[in-house]
PDB file of C-alpha atoms in Angstrom:
ATOM      1  CA  MET C  24     -42.923 122.700 -76.958  1.00  0.00           C
ATOM      2  CA  LYS C  25     -42.947 122.846 -73.158  1.00  0.00           C
ATOM      3  CA  ILE C  26     -39.141 122.521 -73.111  1.00  0.00           C
ATOM      4  CA  LEU C  27     -38.779 125.354 -75.594  1.00  0.00           C
ATOM      5  CA  MET C  28     -41.047 127.605 -73.486  1.00  0.00           C
ATOM      6  CA  ALA C  29     -39.057 126.763 -70.337  1.00  0.00           C
ATOM      7  CA  ILE C  30     -35.778 127.670 -72.067  1.00  0.00           C
ATOM      8  CA  LEU C  31     -37.226 130.970 -73.307  1.00  0.00           C
ATOM      9  CA  LEU C  32     -38.428 131.829 -69.783  1.00  0.00           C
ATOM     10  CA  LEU C  33     -35.102 130.944 -68.112  1.00  0.00           C
ATOM     11  CA  LEU C  34     -32.865 132.697 -70.649  1.00  0.00           C
ATOM     12  CA  PRO C  35     -33.556 136.271 -69.382  1.00  0.00           C
ATOM     13  CA  ALA C  36     -32.997 135.191 -65.760  1.00  0.00           C
ATOM     14  CA  VAL C  37     -29.599 133.645 -66.593  1.00  0.00           C
ATOM     15  CA  SER C  38     -28.466 136.672 -68.595  1.00  0.00           C
ATOM     16  CA  PHE C  39     -29.574 138.999 -65.762  1.00  0.00           C
ATOM     17  CA  ALA C  40     -27.487 136.998 -63.243  1.00  0.00           C
ATOM     18  CA  LYS C  41     -24.419 137.266 -65.497  1.00  0.00           C
ATOM     19  CA  ALA C  42     -24.941 141.023 -65.924  1.00  0.00           C
ATOM     20  CA  ALA C  43     -25.173 141.480 -62.146  1.00  0.00           C
ATOM     21  CA  LYS C  44     -21.812 139.740 -61.682  1.00  0.00           C
ATOM     22  CA  ALA C  45     -20.166 141.819 -64.420  1.00  0.00           C
ATOM     23  CA  HIS C  46     -20.513 145.026 -62.367  1.00  0.00           C
ATOM     24  CA  PRO C  47     -18.929 144.548 -58.908  1.00  0.00           C
ATOM     25  CA  LYS C  48     -19.871 146.798 -56.016  1.00  0.00           C
ATOM     26  CA  PRO C  49     -17.745 149.940 -55.787  1.00  0.00           C
ATOM     27  CA  ARG C  50     -15.041 149.899 -53.115  1.00  0.00           C
ATOM     28  CA  ALA C  51     -14.661 152.558 -50.470  1.00  0.00           C
ATOM     29  CA  ALA C  52     -12.556 155.511 -51.551  1.00  0.00           C
ATOM     30  CA  ALA C  53      -8.893 155.235 -50.602  1.00  0.00           C
ATOM     31  CA  VAL C  54      -7.459 157.618 -48.044  1.00  0.00           C
ATOM     32  CA  GLN C  55      -5.915 160.534 -49.899  1.00  0.00           C
ATOM     33  CA  ARG C  56      -2.427 161.335 -48.734  1.00  0.00           C
ATOM     34  CA  ASN C  57      -0.790 164.696 -48.555  1.00  0.00           C
ATOM     35  CA  ASP C  58       2.874 163.665 -48.733  1.00  0.00           C
ATOM     36  CA  ALA C  59       4.027 167.239 -48.178  1.00  0.00           C
ATOM     37  CA  TYR C  60       3.234 166.651 -44.500  1.00  0.00           C
ATOM     38  CA  GLY C  61       4.637 163.176 -44.096  1.00  0.00           C
ATOM     39  CA  PHE C  62       7.610 160.867 -44.362  1.00  0.00           C
ATOM     40  CA  ASN C  63       8.679 157.215 -44.628  1.00  0.00           C
ATOM     41  CA  LEU C  64      11.158 155.505 -42.351  1.00  0.00           C
ATOM     42  CA  ILE C  65      12.705 152.228 -43.576  1.00  0.00           C
ATOM     43  CA  VAL C  66      14.736 149.985 -41.258  1.00  0.00           C
ATOM     44  CA  ASN C  67      16.678 147.048 -42.733  1.00  0.00           C
ATOM     45  CA  MET C  68      18.094 144.462 -40.317  1.00  0.00           C
ATOM     46  CA  GLY C  69      19.356 141.499 -42.298  1.00  0.00           C
ATOM     47  CA  ALA C  70      16.367 139.859 -43.971  1.00  0.00           C
ATOM     48  CA  LYS C  71      13.860 141.787 -41.839  1.00  0.00           C
ATOM     49  CA  ARG C  72      12.546 145.072 -43.225  1.00  0.00           C
ATOM     50  CA  SER C  73      10.240 147.463 -41.390  1.00  0.00           C
ATOM     51  CA  TRP C  74       8.648 150.368 -43.200  1.00  0.00           C
ATOM     52  CA  TYR C  75       6.898 153.142 -41.287  1.00  0.00           C
ATOM     53  CA  LYS C  76       4.784 155.841 -42.921  1.00  0.00           C
ATOM     54  CA  VAL C  77       3.406 158.975 -41.337  1.00  0.00           C
ATOM     55  CA  TRP C  78       1.158 161.283 -43.329  1.00  0.00           C
ATOM     56  CA  GLN C  79      -1.742 163.706 -43.116  1.00  0.00           C
ATOM     57  CA  ASP C  80      -4.777 163.275 -45.346  1.00  0.00           C
ATOM     58  CA  LYS C  81      -6.696 166.070 -47.086  1.00  0.00           C
ATOM     59  CA  GLY C  82      -9.187 166.208 -44.213  1.00  0.00           C
ATOM     60  CA  GLY C  83      -6.455 166.863 -41.637  1.00  0.00           C
ATOM     61  CA  LYS C  84      -6.357 163.417 -39.983  1.00  0.00           C
ATOM     62  CA  PHE C  85      -2.963 161.934 -39.207  1.00  0.00           C
ATOM     63  CA  TYR C  86      -2.096 158.315 -39.930  1.00  0.00           C
ATOM     64  CA  ALA C  87       0.729 155.882 -39.275  1.00  0.00           C
ATOM     65  CA  ALA C  88       1.210 152.604 -41.081  1.00  0.00           C
ATOM     66  CA  SER C  89       3.865 149.981 -40.542  1.00  0.00           C
ATOM     67  CA  THR C  90       4.828 147.287 -42.991  1.00  0.00           C
ATOM     68  CA  GLY C  91       7.112 144.541 -41.917  1.00  0.00           C
ATOM     69  CA  GLY C  92       4.330 142.377 -40.714  1.00  0.00           C
ATOM     70  CA  LYS C  93       0.691 143.222 -41.248  1.00  0.00           C
ATOM     71  CA  PRO C  94       0.000 146.856 -42.163  1.00  0.00           C
ATOM     72  CA  THR C  95      -1.731 148.871 -39.477  1.00  0.00           C
ATOM     73  CA  VAL C  96      -3.383 152.227 -39.983  1.00  0.00           C
ATOM     74  CA  GLY C  97      -4.597 154.426 -37.200  1.00  0.00           C
ATOM     75  CA  VAL C  98      -5.167 158.028 -36.308  1.00  0.00           C
ATOM     76  CA  LEU C  99      -2.303 159.805 -34.592  1.00  0.00           C
ATOM     77  CA  SER C 100      -2.878 162.644 -32.183  1.00  0.00           C
ATOM     78  CA  ASP C 101      -1.845 166.129 -33.324  1.00  0.00           C
ATOM     79  CA  GLN C 102       0.922 166.061 -30.740  1.00  0.00           C
ATOM     80  CA  HIS C 103       2.395 162.783 -32.029  1.00  0.00           C
ATOM     81  CA  PHE C 104       2.124 163.789 -35.687  1.00  0.00           C
ATOM     82  CA  PHE C 105       3.771 167.175 -35.303  1.00  0.00           C
ATOM     83  CA  TYR C 106       6.462 165.784 -32.982  1.00  0.00           C
ATOM     84  CA  LEU C 107       7.347 162.963 -35.399  1.00  0.00           C
ATOM     85  CA  ASN C 108       7.388 165.393 -38.332  1.00  0.00           C
ATOM     86  CA  PHE C 109       9.670 167.739 -36.372  1.00  0.00           C
ATOM     87  CA  GLN C 110      12.015 164.834 -35.622  1.00  0.00           C
ATOM     88  CA  SER C 111      12.096 163.817 -39.309  1.00  0.00           C
ATOM     89  CA  ARG C 112      12.978 167.397 -40.339  1.00  0.00           C
ATOM     90  CA  GLN C 113      15.815 167.410 -37.779  1.00  0.00           C
ATOM     91  CA  VAL C 114      17.198 164.164 -39.224  1.00  0.00           C
ATOM     92  CA  ALA C 115      16.907 165.538 -42.780  1.00  0.00           C
ATOM     93  CA  SER C 116      19.046 168.528 -41.798  1.00  0.00           C
ATOM     94  CA  MET C 117      21.854 166.350 -40.375  1.00  0.00           C
ATOM     95  CA  PRO C 118      24.963 165.351 -42.363  1.00  0.00           C
ATOM     96  CA  ALA C 119      24.395 162.643 -44.973  1.00  0.00           C
ATOM     97  CA  THR C 120      26.190 159.318 -44.650  1.00  0.00           C
ATOM     98  CA  SER C 121      26.735 156.533 -47.170  1.00  0.00           C
ATOM     99  CA  ILE C 122      25.146 153.088 -46.750  1.00  0.00           C
ATOM    100  CA  LYS C 123      27.139 151.373 -49.506  1.00  0.00           C
ATOM    101  CA  SER C 124      29.140 149.484 -46.868  1.00  0.00           C
ATOM    102  CA  CYS C 125      25.991 148.243 -45.064  1.00  0.00           C
ATOM    103  CA  PRO C 126      23.191 147.397 -47.543  1.00  0.00           C
ATOM    104  CA  LYS C 127      21.587 144.873 -45.148  1.00  0.00           C
ATOM    105  CA  SER C 128      21.674 146.855 -41.884  1.00  0.00           C
ATOM    106  CA  ASN C 129      20.633 150.433 -42.384  1.00  0.00           C
ATOM    107  CA  ILE C 130      17.967 152.980 -41.677  1.00  0.00           C
ATOM    108  CA  MET C 131      16.596 155.416 -44.259  1.00  0.00           C
ATOM    109  CA  LEU C 132      14.411 158.510 -44.069  1.00  0.00           C
ATOM    110  CA  ALA C 133      12.435 159.084 -47.280  1.00  0.00           C
ATOM    111  CA  LYS C 134      10.046 161.705 -48.603  1.00  0.00           C
ATOM    112  CA  GLY C 135       7.736 159.846 -50.976  1.00  0.00           C
ATOM    113  CA  THR C 136      10.111 157.574 -52.894  1.00  0.00           C
ATOM    114  CA  LYS C 137      13.218 159.772 -52.542  1.00  0.00           C
ATOM    115  CA  VAL C 138      15.669 158.813 -49.773  1.00  0.00           C
ATOM    116  CA  ILE C 139      16.709 161.971 -47.925  1.00  0.00           C
ATOM    117  CA  ARG C 140      19.018 160.525 -45.234  1.00  0.00           C
ATOM    118  CA  ALA C 141      20.446 157.075 -44.626  1.00  0.00           C
ATOM    119  CA  ALA C 142      22.797 155.627 -42.047  1.00  0.00           C
ATOM    120  CA  CYS C 143      24.356 152.281 -41.141  1.00  0.00           C
ATOM    121  CA  LEU C 144      22.881 150.862 -37.947  1.00  0.00           C
ATOM    122  CA  ASP C 145      26.266 149.974 -36.465  1.00  0.00           C
ATOM    123  CA  SER C 146      27.889 153.378 -37.067  1.00  0.00           C
ATOM    124  CA  LYS C 147      28.366 155.676 -34.085  1.00  0.00           C
ATOM    125  CA  ASN C 148      27.371 159.121 -35.287  1.00  0.00           C
ATOM    126  CA  GLN C 149      24.709 161.672 -34.443  1.00  0.00           C
ATOM    127  CA  THR C 150      22.632 161.016 -37.586  1.00  0.00           C
ATOM    128  CA  THR C 151      22.363 157.291 -36.824  1.00  0.00           C
ATOM    129  CA  ALA C 152      21.503 157.988 -33.174  1.00  0.00           C
ATOM    130  CA  LYS C 153      18.713 160.412 -34.134  1.00  0.00           C
ATOM    131  CA  MET C 154      17.307 158.084 -36.808  1.00  0.00           C
ATOM    132  CA  THR C 155      17.314 155.150 -34.366  1.00  0.00           C
ATOM    133  CA  GLU C 156      15.462 157.313 -31.834  1.00  0.00           C
ATOM    134  CA  LEU C 157      12.839 158.180 -34.477  1.00  0.00           C
ATOM    135  CA  ALA C 158      12.402 154.481 -35.398  1.00  0.00           C
ATOM    136  CA  THR C 159      12.016 153.567 -31.703  1.00  0.00           C
ATOM    137  CA  MET C 160       9.291 156.187 -31.275  1.00  0.00           C
ATOM    138  CA  MET C 161       7.490 154.828 -34.345  1.00  0.00           C
ATOM    139  CA  THR C 162       7.506 151.265 -32.997  1.00  0.00           C
ATOM    140  CA  MET C 163       6.130 152.461 -29.656  1.00  0.00           C
ATOM    141  CA  LEU C 164       3.170 154.164 -31.373  1.00  0.00           C
ATOM    142  CA  GLN C 165       2.175 151.065 -33.369  1.00  0.00           C
TER     143      GLN C 165
END
């Protein structure tokens, strides 16, 4: 009888512990991006790939993230954000080049998932030079 009473007393405690585990704590809300004011820059050098993102969130803060190692997110100054965005618009207005001959060594400017401009790293043209300059600025800010 004592064993039966002990089981009846412990049963609600066990079921409460299971119910508590079934509902995990809510995570912090993700940063909302406004991709209209941002761009991606992808640099492929052999097996190494670096991916830079610049965007503005709904609250007006500017962020940069790099993937190629560990992702980093930080707040850019207004000056850096607007300058980088201006540079990306300049690159987007330059002549397009094909990267079919260099799939492993190229640089691409993308808006969301759509590639706007791409260039081979070893080619000697104005588009490649400007894109390389933009990538260098991005690495300096990280």
